PDB file of C-alpha atoms and ligand atoms in Angstrom:
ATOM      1  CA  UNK A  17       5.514  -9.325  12.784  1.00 60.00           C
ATOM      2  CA  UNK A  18       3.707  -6.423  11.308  1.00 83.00           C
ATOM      3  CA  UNK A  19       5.691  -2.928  10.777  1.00 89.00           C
ATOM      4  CA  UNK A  20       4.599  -0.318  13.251  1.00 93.00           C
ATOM      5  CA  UNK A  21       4.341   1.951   9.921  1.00 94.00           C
ATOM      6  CA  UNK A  22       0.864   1.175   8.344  1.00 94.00           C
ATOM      7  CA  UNK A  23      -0.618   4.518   7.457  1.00 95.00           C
ATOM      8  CA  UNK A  24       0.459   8.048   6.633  1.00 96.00           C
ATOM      9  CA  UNK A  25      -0.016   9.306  10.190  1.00 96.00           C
ATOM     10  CA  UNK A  26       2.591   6.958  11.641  1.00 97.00           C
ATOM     11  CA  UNK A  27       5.095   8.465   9.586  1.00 97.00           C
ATOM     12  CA  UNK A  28       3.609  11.982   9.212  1.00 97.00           C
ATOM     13  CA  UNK A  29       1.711  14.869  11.638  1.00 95.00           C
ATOM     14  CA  UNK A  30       1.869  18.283  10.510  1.00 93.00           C
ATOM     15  CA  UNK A  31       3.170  20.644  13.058  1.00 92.00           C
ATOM     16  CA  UNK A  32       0.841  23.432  11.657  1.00 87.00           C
ATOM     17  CA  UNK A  33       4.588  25.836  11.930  1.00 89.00           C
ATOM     18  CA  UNK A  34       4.430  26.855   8.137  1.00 88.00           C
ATOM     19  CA  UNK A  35       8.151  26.318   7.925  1.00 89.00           C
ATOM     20  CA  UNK A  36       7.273  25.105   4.277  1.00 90.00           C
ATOM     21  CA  UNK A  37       5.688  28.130   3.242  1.00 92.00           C
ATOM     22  CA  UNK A  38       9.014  30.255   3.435  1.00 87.00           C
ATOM     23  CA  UNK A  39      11.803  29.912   0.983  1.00 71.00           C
ATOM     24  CA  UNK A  40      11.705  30.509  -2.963  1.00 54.00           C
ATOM     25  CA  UNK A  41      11.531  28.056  -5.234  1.00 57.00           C
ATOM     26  CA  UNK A  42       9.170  25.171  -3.677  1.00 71.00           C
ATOM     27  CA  UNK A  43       5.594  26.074  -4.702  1.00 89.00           C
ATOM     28  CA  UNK A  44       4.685  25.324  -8.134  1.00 90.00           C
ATOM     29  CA  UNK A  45       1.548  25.934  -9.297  1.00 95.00           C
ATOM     30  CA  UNK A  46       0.271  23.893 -12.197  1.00 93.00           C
ATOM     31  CA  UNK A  47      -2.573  24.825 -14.481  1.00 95.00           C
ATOM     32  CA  UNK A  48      -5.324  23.276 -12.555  1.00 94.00           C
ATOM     33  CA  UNK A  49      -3.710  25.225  -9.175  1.00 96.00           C
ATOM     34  CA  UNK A  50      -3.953  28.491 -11.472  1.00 97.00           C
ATOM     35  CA  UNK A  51      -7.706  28.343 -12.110  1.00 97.00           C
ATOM     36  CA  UNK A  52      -8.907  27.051  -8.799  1.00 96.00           C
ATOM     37  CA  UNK A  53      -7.086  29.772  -6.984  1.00 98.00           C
ATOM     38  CA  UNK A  54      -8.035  32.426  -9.135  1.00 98.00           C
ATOM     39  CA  UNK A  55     -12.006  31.524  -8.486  1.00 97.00           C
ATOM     40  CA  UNK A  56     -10.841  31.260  -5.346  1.00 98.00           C
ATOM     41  CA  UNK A  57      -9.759  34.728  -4.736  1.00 98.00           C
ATOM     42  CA  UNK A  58     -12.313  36.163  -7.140  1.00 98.00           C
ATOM     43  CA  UNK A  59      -8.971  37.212  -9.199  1.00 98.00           C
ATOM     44  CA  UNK A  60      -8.953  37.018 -13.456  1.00 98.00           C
ATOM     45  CA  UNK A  61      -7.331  33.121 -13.822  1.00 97.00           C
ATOM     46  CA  UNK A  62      -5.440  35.097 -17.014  1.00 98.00           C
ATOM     47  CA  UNK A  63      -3.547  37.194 -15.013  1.00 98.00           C
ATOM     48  CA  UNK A  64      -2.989  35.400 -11.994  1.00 98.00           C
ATOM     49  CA  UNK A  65       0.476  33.811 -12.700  1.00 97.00           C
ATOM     50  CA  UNK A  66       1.551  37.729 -13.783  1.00 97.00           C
ATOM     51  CA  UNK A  67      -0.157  38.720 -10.352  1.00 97.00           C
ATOM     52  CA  UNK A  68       0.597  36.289  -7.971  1.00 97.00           C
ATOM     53  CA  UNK A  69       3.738  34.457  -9.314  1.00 96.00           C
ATOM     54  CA  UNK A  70       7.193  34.467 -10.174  1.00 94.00           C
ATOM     55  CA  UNK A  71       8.880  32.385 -12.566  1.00 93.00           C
ATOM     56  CA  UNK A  72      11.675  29.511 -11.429  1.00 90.00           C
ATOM     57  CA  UNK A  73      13.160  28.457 -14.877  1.00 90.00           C
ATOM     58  CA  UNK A  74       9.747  27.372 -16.774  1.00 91.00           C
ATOM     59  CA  UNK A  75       7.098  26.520 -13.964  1.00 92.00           C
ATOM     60  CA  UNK A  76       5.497  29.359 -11.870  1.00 95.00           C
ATOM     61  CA  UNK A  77       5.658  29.620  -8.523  1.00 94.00           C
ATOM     62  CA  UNK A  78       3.920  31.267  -5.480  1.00 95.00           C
ATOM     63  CA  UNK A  79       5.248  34.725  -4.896  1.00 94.00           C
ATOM     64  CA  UNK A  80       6.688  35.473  -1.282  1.00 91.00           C
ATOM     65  CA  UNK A  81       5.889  38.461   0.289  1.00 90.00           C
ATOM     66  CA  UNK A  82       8.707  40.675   2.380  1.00 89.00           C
ATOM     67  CA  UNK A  83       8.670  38.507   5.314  1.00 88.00           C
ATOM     68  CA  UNK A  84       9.884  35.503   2.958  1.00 89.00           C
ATOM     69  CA  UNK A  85       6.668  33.789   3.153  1.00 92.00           C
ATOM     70  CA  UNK A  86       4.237  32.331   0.416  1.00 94.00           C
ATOM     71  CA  UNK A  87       2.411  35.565  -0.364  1.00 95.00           C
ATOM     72  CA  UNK A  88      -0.708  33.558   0.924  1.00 96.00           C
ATOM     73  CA  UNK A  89       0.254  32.697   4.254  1.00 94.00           C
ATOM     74  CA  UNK A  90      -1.297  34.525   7.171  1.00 93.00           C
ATOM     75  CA  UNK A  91       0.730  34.351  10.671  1.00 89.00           C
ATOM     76  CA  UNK A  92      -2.733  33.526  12.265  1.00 90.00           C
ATOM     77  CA  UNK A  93      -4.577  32.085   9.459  1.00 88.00           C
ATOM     78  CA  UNK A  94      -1.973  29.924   8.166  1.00 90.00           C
ATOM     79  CA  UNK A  95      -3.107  29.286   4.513  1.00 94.00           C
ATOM     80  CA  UNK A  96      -5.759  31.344   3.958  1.00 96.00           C
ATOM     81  CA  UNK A  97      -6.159  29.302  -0.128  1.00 96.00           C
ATOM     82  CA  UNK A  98      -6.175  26.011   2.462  1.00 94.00           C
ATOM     83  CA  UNK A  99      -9.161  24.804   0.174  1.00 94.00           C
ATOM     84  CA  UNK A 100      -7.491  24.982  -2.828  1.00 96.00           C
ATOM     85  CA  UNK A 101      -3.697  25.340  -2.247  1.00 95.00           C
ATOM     86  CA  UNK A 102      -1.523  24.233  -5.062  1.00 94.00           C
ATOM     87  CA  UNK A 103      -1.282  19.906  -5.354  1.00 91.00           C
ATOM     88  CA  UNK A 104       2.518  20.363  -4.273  1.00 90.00           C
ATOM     89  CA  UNK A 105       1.357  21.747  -1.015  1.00 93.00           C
ATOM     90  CA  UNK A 106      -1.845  19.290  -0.628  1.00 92.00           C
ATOM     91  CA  UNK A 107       0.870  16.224  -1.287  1.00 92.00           C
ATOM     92  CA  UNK A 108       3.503  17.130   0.577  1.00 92.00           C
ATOM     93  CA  UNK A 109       5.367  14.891   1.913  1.00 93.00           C
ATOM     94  CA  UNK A 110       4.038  12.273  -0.018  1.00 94.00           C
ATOM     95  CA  UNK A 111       6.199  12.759  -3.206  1.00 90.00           C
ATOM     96  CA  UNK A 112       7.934  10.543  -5.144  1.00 88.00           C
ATOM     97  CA  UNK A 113      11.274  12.394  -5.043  1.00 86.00           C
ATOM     98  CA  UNK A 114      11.238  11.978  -1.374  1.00 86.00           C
ATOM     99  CA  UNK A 115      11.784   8.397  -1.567  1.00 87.00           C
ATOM    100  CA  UNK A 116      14.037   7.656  -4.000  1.00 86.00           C
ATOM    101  CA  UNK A 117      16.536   7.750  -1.724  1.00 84.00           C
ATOM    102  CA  UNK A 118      15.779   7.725   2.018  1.00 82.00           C
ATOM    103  CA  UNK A 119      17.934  10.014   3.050  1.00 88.00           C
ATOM    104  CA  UNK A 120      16.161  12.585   1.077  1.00 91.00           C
ATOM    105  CA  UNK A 121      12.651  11.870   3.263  1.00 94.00           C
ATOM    106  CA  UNK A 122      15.337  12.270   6.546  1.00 93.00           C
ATOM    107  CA  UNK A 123      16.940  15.532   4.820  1.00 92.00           C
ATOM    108  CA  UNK A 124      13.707  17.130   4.709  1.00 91.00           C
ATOM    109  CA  UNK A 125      12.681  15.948   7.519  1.00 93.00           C
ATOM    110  CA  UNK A 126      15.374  18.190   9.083  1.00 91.00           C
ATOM    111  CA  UNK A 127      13.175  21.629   8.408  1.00 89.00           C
ATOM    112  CA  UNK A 128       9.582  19.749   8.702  1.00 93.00           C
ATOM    113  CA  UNK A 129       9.001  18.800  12.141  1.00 94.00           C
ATOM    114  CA  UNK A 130       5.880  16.990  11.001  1.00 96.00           C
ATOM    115  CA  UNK A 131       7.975  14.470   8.678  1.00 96.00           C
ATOM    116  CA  UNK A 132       8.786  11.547  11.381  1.00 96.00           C
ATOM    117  CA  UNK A 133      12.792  10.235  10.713  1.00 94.00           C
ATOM    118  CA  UNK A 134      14.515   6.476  10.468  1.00 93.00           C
ATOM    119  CA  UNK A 135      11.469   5.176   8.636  1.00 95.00           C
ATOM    120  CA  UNK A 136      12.169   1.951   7.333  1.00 94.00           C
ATOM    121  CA  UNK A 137      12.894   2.274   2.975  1.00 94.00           C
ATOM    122  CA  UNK A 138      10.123  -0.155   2.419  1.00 94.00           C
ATOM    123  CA  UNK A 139       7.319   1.352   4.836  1.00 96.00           C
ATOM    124  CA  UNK A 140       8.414   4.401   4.067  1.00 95.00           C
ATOM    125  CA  UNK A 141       8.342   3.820   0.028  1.00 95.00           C
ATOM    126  CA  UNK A 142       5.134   1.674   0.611  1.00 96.00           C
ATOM    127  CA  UNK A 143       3.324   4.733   2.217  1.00 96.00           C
ATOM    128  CA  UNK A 144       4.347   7.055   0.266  1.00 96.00           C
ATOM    129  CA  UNK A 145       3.238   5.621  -2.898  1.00 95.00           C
ATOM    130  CA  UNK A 146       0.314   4.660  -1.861  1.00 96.00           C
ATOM    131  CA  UNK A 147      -0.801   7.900  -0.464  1.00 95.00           C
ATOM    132  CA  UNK A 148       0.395  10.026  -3.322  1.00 93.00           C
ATOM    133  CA  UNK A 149      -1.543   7.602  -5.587  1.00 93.00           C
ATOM    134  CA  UNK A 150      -4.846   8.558  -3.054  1.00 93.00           C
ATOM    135  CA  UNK A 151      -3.814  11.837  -3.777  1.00 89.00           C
ATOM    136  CA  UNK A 152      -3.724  11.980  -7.257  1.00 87.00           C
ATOM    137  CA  UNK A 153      -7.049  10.601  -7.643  1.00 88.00           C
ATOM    138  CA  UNK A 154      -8.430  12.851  -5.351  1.00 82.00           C
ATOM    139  CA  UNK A 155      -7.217  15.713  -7.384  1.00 75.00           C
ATOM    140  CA  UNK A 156      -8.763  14.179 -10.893  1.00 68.00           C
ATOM    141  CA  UNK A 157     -12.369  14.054  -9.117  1.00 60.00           C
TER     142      UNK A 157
HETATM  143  S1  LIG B   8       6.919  22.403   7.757  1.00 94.47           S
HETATM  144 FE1  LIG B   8       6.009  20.366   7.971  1.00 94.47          FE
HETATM  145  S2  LIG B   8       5.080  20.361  10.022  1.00 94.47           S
HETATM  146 FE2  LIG B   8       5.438  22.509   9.459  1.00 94.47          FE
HETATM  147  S3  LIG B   8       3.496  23.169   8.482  1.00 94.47           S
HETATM  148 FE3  LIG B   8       4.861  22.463   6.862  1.00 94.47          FE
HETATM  149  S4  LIG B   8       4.271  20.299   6.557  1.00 94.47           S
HETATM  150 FE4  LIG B   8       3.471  20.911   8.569  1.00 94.47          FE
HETATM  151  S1  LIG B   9      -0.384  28.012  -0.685  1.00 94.47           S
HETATM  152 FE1  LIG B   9      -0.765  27.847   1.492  1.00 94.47          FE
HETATM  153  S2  LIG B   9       0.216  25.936   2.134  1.00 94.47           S
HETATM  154 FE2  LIG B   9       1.056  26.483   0.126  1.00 94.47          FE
HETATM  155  S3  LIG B   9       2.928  27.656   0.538  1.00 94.47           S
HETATM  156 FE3  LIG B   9       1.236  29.136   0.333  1.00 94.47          FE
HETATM  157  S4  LIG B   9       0.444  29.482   2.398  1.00 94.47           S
HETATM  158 FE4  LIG B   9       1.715  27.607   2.446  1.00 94.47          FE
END
């Protein structure tokens, strides 16, 4: 008999709670992320990572603002960059690190209501790859 788990949805429905726009640390922004956000917010592309990030080891990261949240969240808005937020948050949680074990997918799954639990490893690894692989090609169009 067929799995239950066929498509990203079975195993994943945002909650729309930003939960993963708070905490330090989680939203790198790669070079691409730097120059679509900076047209996005009209800002100079060469100083956005001095403007709008912070550094964790070598990779720059979104800054928070005082309430601990991505400096571009909005409590009403949500993610007011939606169109051109950073890969990690257009992937998420379709990333590879999530599945090399499954107990990381049910770890995080513990502060992202959206992420679905007890997935079997080879729907779960099956769905995953494929969608980051959808993903990725999205982003190279
Ligand atoms: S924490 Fe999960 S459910 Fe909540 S907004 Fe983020 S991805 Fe969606
Ligand atoms: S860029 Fe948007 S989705 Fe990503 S952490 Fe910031 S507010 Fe959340």
């Amino acid at each position: 008999m067929d799995s239950k788990y066929q498509n990203p949805e079975d195993i994943f429905d945002c909650k729309l709670c930003g939960e993963c726009c708070r905490g330090f640390g989680g939203t790198y922004v790669t070079d691409h992320d730097r120059v679509s956000i900076a047209r996005f917010i009209q800002a100079d592309p060469d100083n956005f990572i001095n403007d709008y990030c912070d550094m964790a080891g070598s990779r720059p990261v979104l800054t928070q603002g005082e309430d601990g949240r991505c400096i571009f969240f909005d409590p009403e808005k949500q993610c007011t960059i939606h169109p051109v937020k950073p890969y990690m948050c257009r992937a998420w949680p379709f990333i590879l690190t999530l599945i090399k074990n499954p107990e990381n997918w049910n770890a995080m799954a513990g502060s992202c209501p959206g992420m679905k639990k007890d997935i079997p490893a080879q729907d779960l690894i099956r769905i995953v790859t494929r969608e980051k692989a959808r993903l990725d090609r999205a982003s190279d169009e």
